[in-house]
């Protein structure tokens, strides 16, 4: 890839990225508390959950109050609805077949408010869902002008096969604690192998190699906490197990990974012991943005897909992520450019050409990694059935693992550094190749 093409490549890549990331389906399932105050919305969505044939929904509503005195309570109620059937309901309403979503025959009615005792301001309801599918819990208010206030506690879970224990994770992600745990073991193994390698090649170890070790260890710890956090949610429906640790490690992991890509991209400690000003600026942009990204991530996780600011924070997160991904590409492009110029002028064509090839590969691999984990994974998430949502997590973790292994393998400490041991024949061949490249502008 030519150095001039690399810059515009980064730009068009980021545009594609923004366009391709459309709507992301999440199904975080926890026990949720929602406060609704004087809300006139005709439809209020709460949470989405993938049920198995043994699904349960617990609904506890309290502090129920309305803006008018004697509303027709049969026009207010909770129901479960899949995304597909929701479109059909909208169609039915448009065709005037029904006046209110609650009258539709394709929804699963959970509770209409006319069943509460007269004068009561709260109710508890238990609902069995045996049609396996992914449903959204929705409240419909079919009385225009009526404002509703209430506190809603909703808990959706499946009962596990024989043991009948509650599983608060949605059907497609219930295996995730195990998946994260297995990956964290793999990273701990990689970290151990890396320590061994550093010890064996201790004479040729650079500072960056210790930094790489830190990145791998943080990734392993992050996965371990994520496994524990998810398994805590699975058992209790509550997100407050190791979630703080998890957020801390994702934050550190995010910062160190992006910093590592920038440092390798600039050739820091391989090619030169210091960073230039513009390269430092990239780091000064990326690190604060990672702070913002992590705050956004926390808000996104805590509020759930129908929370009030969810969409805004999701957009903040995506924007910041895209900027970080593009920013880390620039130092690599600069290095490629510098190496190309050096190869022409300083007479050590072969040495520079080898570094150049390495950096070009690295550039392509970073792009593939970013593209895969940001775009392909989200595409997978949207097209796979709710039952196989975990596959997109596995795909993303596999891609990440491949990226870590590639980086480690290509920039490992070497006793006989190929950069500096080059004989005359190779030197000649390299000069030839450079001339060829110049002629054809490869
Ligand atoms: C919520 O409702 C369910 C189903 O009626 C009931 O078993 C449970 O005890 C209630 N929980 C609370 C906190 O009121």
Short mmCIF file of C-alpha atoms and ligand atoms in Angstrom, two decimals:
data_model
loop_
_atom_site.label_atom_id
_atom_site.label_comp_id
_atom_site.label_asym_id
_atom_site.label_seq_id
_atom_site.Cartn_x
_atom_site.Cartn_y
_atom_site.Cartn_z
CA UNK A 1 0.00 0.00 0.00
CA UNK A 2 1.48 3.36 -0.97
CA UNK A 3 2.00 5.90 1.78
CA UNK A 4 -0.18 8.49 0.06
CA UNK A 5 -3.00 5.97 -0.23
CA UNK A 6 -2.78 5.14 3.44
CA UNK A 7 -4.08 8.54 4.57
CA UNK A 8 -7.10 8.61 2.30
CA UNK A 9 -7.64 4.94 3.13
CA UNK A 10 -8.00 5.89 6.77
CA UNK A 11 -10.52 8.60 5.90
CA UNK A 12 -12.75 6.46 3.71
CA UNK A 13 -12.47 3.68 6.25
CA UNK A 14 -13.82 5.90 8.99
CA UNK A 15 -16.71 7.06 6.82
CA UNK A 16 -17.68 3.47 6.11
CA UNK A 17 -17.40 2.75 9.79
CA UNK A 18 -19.84 5.49 10.72
CA UNK A 19 -22.34 4.38 8.11
CA UNK A 20 -22.13 0.69 8.85
CA UNK A 21 -22.66 0.93 12.57
CA UNK A 22 -26.39 1.29 12.57
CA UNK A 23 -28.57 -0.05 15.28
CA UNK A 24 -27.10 -2.43 17.70
CA UNK A 25 -29.23 -5.01 19.37
CA UNK A 26 -28.38 -5.61 22.95
CA UNK A 27 -30.09 -7.78 25.43
CA UNK A 28 -28.74 -7.02 28.80
CA UNK A 29 -31.03 -8.64 31.26
CA UNK A 30 -31.08 -7.65 34.81
CA UNK A 31 -33.69 -6.83 37.34
CA UNK A 32 -34.60 -3.30 36.40
CA UNK A 33 -36.17 -0.45 38.33
CA UNK A 34 -37.76 2.29 36.31
CA UNK A 35 -39.41 5.42 37.62
CA UNK A 36 -42.04 6.96 35.42
CA UNK A 37 -43.32 10.41 36.28
CA UNK A 38 -46.27 12.14 34.53
CA UNK A 39 -45.41 10.41 31.31
CA UNK A 40 -47.77 10.96 28.34
CA UNK A 41 -45.98 8.53 25.98
CA UNK A 42 -48.42 6.05 24.37
CA UNK A 43 -45.72 3.34 24.36
CA UNK A 44 -42.99 2.88 26.94
CA UNK A 45 -40.49 0.10 26.30
CA UNK A 46 -38.63 -1.30 29.30
CA UNK A 47 -36.28 -4.10 28.53
CA UNK A 48 -35.57 -6.84 26.08
CA UNK A 49 -34.98 -10.46 26.93
CA UNK A 50 -34.53 -13.79 25.14
CA UNK A 51 -36.81 -16.36 26.72
CA UNK A 52 -36.43 -20.11 26.53
CA UNK A 53 -39.49 -22.38 26.89
CA UNK A 54 -39.19 -21.86 30.62
CA UNK A 55 -39.36 -18.08 30.78
CA UNK A 56 -40.68 -16.04 33.69
CA UNK A 57 -41.53 -12.39 34.17
CA UNK A 58 -42.05 -10.74 37.52
CA UNK A 59 -43.65 -7.36 37.46
CA UNK A 60 -44.00 -5.19 40.57
CA UNK A 61 -45.62 -1.84 40.07
CA UNK A 62 -46.12 0.70 42.82
CA UNK A 63 -46.94 4.41 43.31
CA UNK A 64 -49.40 4.22 40.45
CA UNK A 65 -51.03 7.59 39.72
CA UNK A 66 -52.87 9.19 36.80
CA UNK A 67 -53.43 12.75 35.68
CA UNK A 68 -57.22 12.33 35.46
CA UNK A 69 -59.54 10.89 38.08
CA UNK A 70 -61.42 7.94 36.56
CA UNK A 71 -59.43 6.75 33.54
CA UNK A 72 -60.54 3.67 31.58
CA UNK A 73 -57.95 1.29 33.03
CA UNK A 74 -58.57 -1.41 30.41
CA UNK A 75 -56.74 0.81 27.96
CA UNK A 76 -53.56 0.73 30.01
CA UNK A 77 -51.36 -2.31 30.39
CA UNK A 78 -48.15 -4.24 29.99
CA UNK A 79 -47.42 -6.69 27.22
CA UNK A 80 -44.55 -8.65 25.66
CA UNK A 81 -43.86 -8.33 21.97
CA UNK A 82 -41.16 -9.49 19.54
CA UNK A 83 -39.64 -6.98 17.17
CA UNK A 84 -41.28 -8.57 14.14
CA UNK A 85 -44.72 -8.66 15.62
CA UNK A 86 -44.32 -5.07 16.77
CA UNK A 87 -44.08 -4.03 13.13
CA UNK A 88 -47.30 -5.96 12.44
CA UNK A 89 -49.01 -4.24 15.37
CA UNK A 90 -48.03 -0.85 13.97
CA UNK A 91 -49.46 -1.94 10.62
CA UNK A 92 -52.72 -3.03 12.27
CA UNK A 93 -53.00 0.35 13.97
CA UNK A 94 -52.29 2.14 10.71
CA UNK A 95 -54.98 0.10 8.91
CA UNK A 96 -57.45 1.02 11.68
CA UNK A 97 -58.00 -2.65 12.50
CA UNK A 98 -57.31 -1.86 16.11
CA UNK A 99 -57.19 1.39 18.05
CA UNK A 100 -54.73 0.29 20.69
CA UNK A 101 -51.76 -2.06 20.76
CA UNK A 102 -53.36 -3.88 23.69
CA UNK A 103 -56.21 -5.07 21.45
CA UNK A 104 -53.91 -6.79 19.00
CA UNK A 105 -54.02 -10.59 18.87
CA UNK A 106 -50.31 -11.00 18.21
CA UNK A 107 -48.98 -9.48 21.40
CA UNK A 108 -48.61 -11.40 24.64
CA UNK A 109 -50.71 -9.53 27.10
CA UNK A 110 -49.16 -9.54 30.56
CA UNK A 111 -51.41 -7.34 32.66
CA UNK A 112 -54.03 -4.69 32.03
CA UNK A 113 -54.56 -2.19 34.78
CA UNK A 114 -58.29 -2.87 35.10
CA UNK A 115 -57.37 -6.04 37.01
CA UNK A 116 -55.99 -4.15 40.00
CA UNK A 117 -58.12 -3.87 43.07
CA UNK A 118 -60.16 -0.73 43.27
CA UNK A 119 -58.23 2.09 44.86
CA UNK A 120 -54.93 0.17 45.01
CA UNK A 121 -51.82 1.97 43.82
CA UNK A 122 -49.66 -1.09 43.33
CA UNK A 123 -49.72 -4.67 42.09
CA UNK A 124 -47.44 -7.68 41.68
CA UNK A 125 -47.78 -9.94 38.72
CA UNK A 126 -46.14 -13.17 37.73
CA UNK A 127 -46.19 -14.24 34.09
CA UNK A 128 -45.07 -17.48 32.42
CA UNK A 129 -43.63 -17.24 28.94
CA UNK A 130 -43.33 -20.60 27.22
CA UNK A 131 -42.97 -19.43 23.61
CA UNK A 132 -39.22 -19.15 23.22
CA UNK A 133 -38.25 -15.90 21.52
CA UNK A 134 -36.78 -12.50 22.18
CA UNK A 135 -39.37 -10.14 23.64
CA UNK A 136 -39.54 -6.54 24.69
CA UNK A 137 -41.56 -5.60 27.74
CA UNK A 138 -43.78 -2.68 26.82
CA UNK A 139 -46.32 -0.49 28.58
CA UNK A 140 -49.14 0.85 26.43
CA UNK A 141 -51.16 3.92 27.32
CA UNK A 142 -54.03 4.13 24.83
CA UNK A 143 -55.65 7.16 26.44
CA UNK A 144 -54.40 10.31 24.75
CA UNK A 145 -53.80 13.13 27.21
CA UNK A 146 -53.50 10.78 30.17
CA UNK A 147 -50.22 11.06 32.05
CA UNK A 148 -49.05 8.08 34.05
CA UNK A 149 -46.71 7.87 37.02
CA UNK A 150 -45.43 4.61 38.51
CA UNK A 151 -42.41 2.74 39.81
CA UNK A 152 -41.78 -0.42 37.86
CA UNK A 153 -39.61 -3.33 38.90
CA UNK A 154 -39.27 -5.91 36.17
CA UNK A 155 -37.35 -9.15 36.39
CA UNK A 156 -37.13 -11.52 33.46
CA UNK A 157 -35.40 -14.86 33.72
CA UNK A 158 -35.39 -18.41 32.45
CA UNK A 159 -35.44 -21.53 34.55
CA UNK A 160 -32.49 -23.80 33.86
CA UNK A 161 -33.20 -27.32 32.61
CA UNK A 162 -33.36 -29.72 35.53
CA UNK A 163 -32.12 -27.76 38.50
CA UNK A 164 -34.76 -25.06 37.93
CA UNK A 165 -32.43 -22.34 39.07
CA UNK A 166 -33.02 -18.85 37.78
CA UNK A 167 -30.89 -17.62 34.90
CA UNK A 168 -31.11 -13.87 34.52
CA UNK A 169 -29.04 -13.79 31.34
CA UNK A 170 -30.90 -13.66 28.07
CA UNK A 171 -31.06 -16.97 26.16
CA UNK A 172 -28.37 -16.05 23.62
CA UNK A 173 -25.77 -14.83 26.10
CA UNK A 174 -26.14 -17.25 28.94
CA UNK A 175 -22.88 -19.02 27.98
CA UNK A 176 -20.90 -15.76 28.06
CA UNK A 177 -19.41 -16.16 31.57
CA UNK A 178 -17.79 -19.38 30.40
CA UNK A 179 -16.63 -17.83 27.12
CA UNK A 180 -14.97 -14.91 28.90
CA UNK A 181 -13.39 -17.21 31.41
CA UNK A 182 -11.85 -19.43 28.73
CA UNK A 183 -10.46 -16.40 26.91
CA UNK A 184 -9.01 -14.99 30.11
CA UNK A 185 -7.19 -18.29 30.67
CA UNK A 186 -5.78 -18.06 27.15
CA UNK A 187 -4.46 -14.55 27.84
CA UNK A 188 -2.93 -15.57 31.16
CA UNK A 189 -1.15 -18.38 29.29
CA UNK A 190 0.05 -15.91 26.66
CA UNK A 191 1.31 -13.59 29.40
CA UNK A 192 3.25 -16.47 30.98
CA UNK A 193 4.73 -17.41 27.61
CA UNK A 194 5.71 -13.78 27.05
CA UNK A 195 7.45 -13.57 30.43
CA UNK A 196 9.39 -16.71 29.56
CA UNK A 197 10.36 -15.22 26.18
CA UNK A 198 11.47 -11.95 27.76
CA UNK A 199 13.60 -13.87 30.20
CA UNK A 200 15.22 -15.99 27.48
CA UNK A 201 15.92 -13.05 25.19
CA UNK A 202 16.66 -10.61 28.00
CA UNK A 203 19.62 -9.09 26.15
CA UNK A 204 17.49 -7.84 23.30
CA UNK A 205 14.43 -6.72 25.26
CA UNK A 206 13.17 -3.17 24.74
CA UNK A 207 10.91 -1.10 26.99
CA UNK A 208 8.01 -1.72 24.66
CA UNK A 209 8.13 -5.45 25.41
CA UNK A 210 7.28 -4.81 29.05
CA UNK A 211 4.51 -2.54 27.92
CA UNK A 212 3.16 -5.38 25.77
CA UNK A 213 3.22 -7.64 28.81
CA UNK A 214 1.15 -5.10 30.74
CA UNK A 215 -1.38 -4.95 27.90
CA UNK A 216 -1.82 -8.73 27.85
CA UNK A 217 -2.13 -8.99 31.63
CA UNK A 218 -4.73 -6.19 31.72
CA UNK A 219 -6.68 -7.90 28.95
CA UNK A 220 -6.66 -11.16 30.93
CA UNK A 221 -7.81 -9.41 34.12
CA UNK A 222 -10.48 -7.53 32.21
CA UNK A 223 -11.87 -10.78 30.81
CA UNK A 224 -11.75 -12.44 34.20
CA UNK A 225 -13.77 -9.61 35.76
CA UNK A 226 -16.19 -9.64 32.87
CA UNK A 227 -16.70 -13.40 33.38
CA UNK A 228 -17.33 -12.87 37.08
CA UNK A 229 -19.59 -9.86 36.46
CA UNK A 230 -21.71 -11.73 33.91
CA UNK A 231 -21.92 -14.82 36.07
CA UNK A 232 -23.07 -12.63 38.98
CA UNK A 233 -25.82 -11.16 36.81
CA UNK A 234 -26.73 -14.66 35.66
CA UNK A 235 -27.21 -15.86 39.23
CA UNK A 236 -28.73 -12.81 40.92
CA UNK A 237 -30.03 -10.47 38.22
CA UNK A 238 -27.91 -7.77 39.78
CA UNK A 239 -24.99 -6.04 38.11
CA UNK A 240 -23.08 -5.26 41.24
CA UNK A 241 -20.61 -8.05 41.62
CA UNK A 242 -17.25 -7.20 40.16
CA UNK A 243 -18.56 -4.53 37.87
CA UNK A 244 -16.38 -1.75 39.33
CA UNK A 245 -13.25 -3.85 38.87
CA UNK A 246 -14.45 -4.71 35.40
CA UNK A 247 -14.84 -1.03 34.48
CA UNK A 248 -11.43 -0.18 35.91
CA UNK A 249 -9.71 -2.90 33.93
CA UNK A 250 -11.56 -2.11 30.70
CA UNK A 251 -10.48 1.47 31.12
CA UNK A 252 -6.82 0.55 31.66
CA UNK A 253 -6.98 -2.02 28.89
CA UNK A 254 -8.48 0.51 26.46
CA UNK A 255 -5.82 3.12 27.22
CA UNK A 256 -2.89 0.73 27.11
CA UNK A 257 -4.00 -1.03 23.93
CA UNK A 258 -4.41 2.22 21.98
CA UNK A 259 -1.15 3.55 23.42
CA UNK A 260 0.62 0.36 22.40
CA UNK A 261 -0.65 0.62 18.83
CA UNK A 262 0.56 4.22 18.69
CA UNK A 263 3.96 3.36 20.21
CA UNK A 264 4.54 0.44 17.86
CA UNK A 265 3.25 2.56 15.00
CA UNK A 266 5.79 5.28 15.70
CA UNK A 267 8.52 2.72 16.07
CA UNK A 268 9.17 3.87 19.61
CA UNK A 269 11.99 1.95 21.27
CA UNK A 270 12.56 -0.13 18.11
CA UNK A 271 13.57 2.61 15.73
CA UNK A 272 14.00 5.55 18.07
CA UNK A 273 14.00 6.16 21.82
CA UNK A 274 11.79 9.25 21.85
CA UNK A 275 8.48 10.44 20.41
CA UNK A 276 8.04 13.42 18.13
CA UNK A 277 5.66 16.21 19.04
CA UNK A 278 2.93 15.24 16.62
CA UNK A 279 3.08 11.66 17.86
CA UNK A 280 2.72 12.83 21.44
CA UNK A 281 -0.30 14.83 20.32
CA UNK A 282 -1.97 11.66 19.06
CA UNK A 283 -1.55 10.14 22.50
CA UNK A 284 -2.87 13.30 24.11
CA UNK A 285 -6.01 12.96 22.00
CA UNK A 286 -6.49 9.23 22.39
CA UNK A 287 -6.07 8.96 26.16
CA UNK A 288 -8.71 11.54 27.21
CA UNK A 289 -11.06 10.13 24.57
CA UNK A 290 -10.69 6.72 26.15
CA UNK A 291 -11.78 8.26 29.44
CA UNK A 292 -14.92 9.60 27.74
CA UNK A 293 -15.52 6.26 26.00
CA UNK A 294 -15.39 4.45 29.31
CA UNK A 295 -17.79 6.83 31.02
CA UNK A 296 -20.15 6.35 28.08
CA UNK A 297 -19.77 2.58 28.39
CA UNK A 298 -20.75 2.66 32.05
CA UNK A 299 -23.85 4.78 31.38
CA UNK A 300 -24.84 2.55 28.45
CA UNK A 301 -24.55 -0.59 30.54
CA UNK A 302 -26.37 0.84 33.52
CA UNK A 303 -29.32 2.39 31.71
CA UNK A 304 -30.24 -0.41 29.30
CA UNK A 305 -31.35 -0.05 25.67
CA UNK A 306 -34.55 1.84 26.49
CA UNK A 307 -33.09 4.18 29.09
CA UNK A 308 -33.55 7.87 28.45
CA UNK A 309 -30.05 8.87 27.44
CA UNK A 310 -29.05 5.52 26.04
CA UNK A 311 -29.04 6.55 22.39
CA UNK A 312 -27.06 9.74 23.09
CA UNK A 313 -24.39 7.91 25.06
CA UNK A 314 -24.22 5.17 22.47
CA UNK A 315 -23.55 7.83 19.84
CA UNK A 316 -20.91 9.48 22.02
CA UNK A 317 -19.26 6.12 22.47
CA UNK A 318 -19.28 5.28 18.75
CA UNK A 319 -17.97 8.71 17.78
CA UNK A 320 -15.14 8.57 20.31
CA UNK A 321 -14.29 5.04 19.28
CA UNK A 322 -14.13 6.00 15.60
CA UNK A 323 -11.86 8.99 16.38
CA UNK A 324 -9.53 6.81 18.46
CA UNK A 325 -9.37 4.15 15.77
CA UNK A 326 -8.51 6.71 13.10
CA UNK A 327 -6.04 8.57 15.32
CA UNK A 328 -3.94 5.49 15.98
CA UNK A 329 -3.52 4.90 12.25
CA UNK A 330 -1.73 8.19 11.62
CA UNK A 331 1.56 7.39 13.39
CA UNK A 332 1.82 4.20 11.33
CA UNK A 333 1.25 6.16 8.14
CA UNK A 334 3.93 8.68 9.20
CA UNK A 335 6.40 5.88 9.92
CA UNK A 336 5.75 4.28 6.55
CA UNK A 337 6.39 7.61 4.87
CA UNK A 338 9.61 8.24 6.79
CA UNK A 339 10.90 4.75 6.09
CA UNK A 340 10.19 5.11 2.38
CA UNK A 341 12.15 8.33 2.25
CA UNK A 342 14.99 6.88 4.30
CA UNK A 343 15.15 3.84 2.04
CA UNK A 344 15.81 6.09 -0.95
CA UNK A 345 18.37 8.37 0.65
CA UNK A 346 20.52 6.64 3.26
CA UNK A 347 21.82 3.73 1.21
CA UNK A 348 20.68 1.04 3.63
CA UNK A 349 17.83 0.07 1.35
CA UNK A 350 17.44 -3.50 2.56
CA UNK A 351 17.24 -2.63 6.24
CA UNK A 352 14.69 0.07 5.65
CA UNK A 353 12.70 -2.01 3.22
CA UNK A 354 12.29 -4.77 5.77
CA UNK A 355 11.07 -2.35 8.39
CA UNK A 356 8.81 -0.82 5.79
CA UNK A 357 7.23 -4.15 4.93
CA UNK A 358 6.70 -4.87 8.60
CA UNK A 359 5.03 -1.53 9.18
CA UNK A 360 2.83 -1.91 6.10
CA UNK A 361 1.69 -5.30 7.36
CA UNK A 362 1.06 -3.79 10.75
CA UNK A 363 -1.00 -1.01 9.20
CA UNK A 364 -3.16 -3.51 7.32
CA UNK A 365 -3.56 -5.73 10.36
CA UNK A 366 -4.58 -2.81 12.61
CA UNK A 367 -7.19 -1.78 10.03
CA UNK A 368 -8.49 -5.34 9.76
CA UNK A 369 -8.62 -5.63 13.53
CA UNK A 370 -10.52 -2.37 13.99
CA UNK A 371 -12.83 -3.12 11.09
CA UNK A 372 -13.60 -6.61 12.27
CA UNK A 373 -14.20 -5.79 15.92
CA UNK A 374 -16.24 -2.66 15.19
CA UNK A 375 -18.14 -3.44 12.01
CA UNK A 376 -18.24 -7.14 11.25
CA UNK A 377 -19.07 -7.98 14.86
CA UNK A 378 -21.98 -5.52 14.97
CA UNK A 379 -23.21 -6.83 11.64
CA UNK A 380 -23.05 -10.35 13.05
CA UNK A 381 -24.90 -9.20 16.14
CA UNK A 382 -27.76 -7.80 14.07
CA UNK A 383 -28.14 -10.71 11.69
CA UNK A 384 -27.75 -13.64 14.06
CA UNK A 385 -30.78 -14.96 15.83
CA UNK A 386 -31.12 -13.92 19.48
CA UNK A 387 -30.25 -17.48 20.47
CA UNK A 388 -26.74 -17.20 19.05
CA UNK A 389 -25.83 -13.72 20.20
CA UNK A 390 -22.78 -15.14 21.96
CA UNK A 391 -21.23 -16.04 18.58
CA UNK A 392 -20.53 -12.38 17.86
CA UNK A 393 -18.69 -12.09 21.19
CA UNK A 394 -16.64 -15.16 20.32
CA UNK A 395 -15.87 -13.73 16.86
CA UNK A 396 -14.76 -10.45 18.36
CA UNK A 397 -12.58 -12.12 20.99
CA UNK A 398 -11.01 -14.40 18.37
CA UNK A 399 -10.14 -11.39 16.23
CA UNK A 400 -8.66 -9.62 19.23
CA UNK A 401 -6.66 -12.69 20.16
CA UNK A 402 -5.35 -12.98 16.60
CA UNK A 403 -4.33 -9.31 16.73
CA UNK A 404 -2.46 -9.72 20.03
CA UNK A 405 -0.70 -12.81 18.74
CA UNK A 406 0.27 -11.10 15.48
CA UNK A 407 1.63 -8.07 17.33
CA UNK A 408 3.54 -10.18 19.83
CA UNK A 409 4.99 -12.46 17.17
CA UNK A 410 6.13 -9.70 14.83
CA UNK A 411 7.59 -7.39 17.43
CA UNK A 412 9.04 -9.99 19.79
CA UNK A 413 12.56 -9.56 21.16
CA UNK A 414 15.03 -11.17 18.75
CA UNK A 415 18.57 -12.33 19.35
CA UNK A 416 19.51 -12.00 15.70
CA UNK A 417 17.63 -8.94 14.73
CA UNK A 418 16.82 -9.31 11.05
CA UNK A 419 16.81 -5.54 10.70
CA UNK A 420 20.52 -5.25 11.17
CA UNK A 421 21.98 -8.45 9.77
CA UNK A 422 21.80 -8.01 6.02
CA UNK A 423 24.38 -9.17 3.48
CA UNK A 424 25.37 -7.52 0.22
CA UNK A 425 23.21 -9.69 -2.03
CA UNK A 426 20.13 -8.77 -0.11
CA UNK A 427 21.15 -5.14 -0.18
CA UNK A 428 21.36 -5.26 -3.97
CA UNK A 429 18.06 -7.08 -4.33
CA UNK A 430 16.39 -4.54 -2.09
CA UNK A 431 17.69 -1.62 -4.11
CA UNK A 432 16.34 -3.27 -7.23
CA UNK A 433 12.96 -3.70 -5.63
CA UNK A 434 12.86 -0.10 -4.49
CA UNK A 435 13.60 1.04 -8.05
CA UNK A 436 10.82 -1.17 -9.32
CA UNK A 437 8.44 0.21 -6.72
CA UNK A 438 9.27 3.73 -7.75
CA UNK A 439 8.66 2.96 -11.42
CA UNK A 440 5.28 1.39 -10.85
CA UNK A 441 4.35 3.49 -7.82
CA UNK A 442 3.38 0.34 -5.95
C1 LIG B 1 -42.89 -9.08 42.74
O1 LIG B 1 -43.92 -9.86 42.24
C2 LIG B 1 -43.71 -11.26 42.32
C3 LIG B 1 -44.83 -11.96 41.59
O2 LIG B 1 -46.08 -11.68 42.15
C4 LIG B 1 -43.58 -11.67 43.78
O3 LIG B 1 -43.35 -13.06 43.87
C5 LIG B 1 -42.43 -10.91 44.40
O4 LIG B 1 -42.33 -11.19 45.78
C6 LIG B 1 -42.62 -9.41 44.20
N1 LIG B 1 -41.40 -8.74 44.63
C7 LIG B 1 -41.40 -7.63 45.35
C8 LIG B 1 -40.08 -7.05 45.67
O5 LIG B 1 -42.43 -7.10 45.74
#
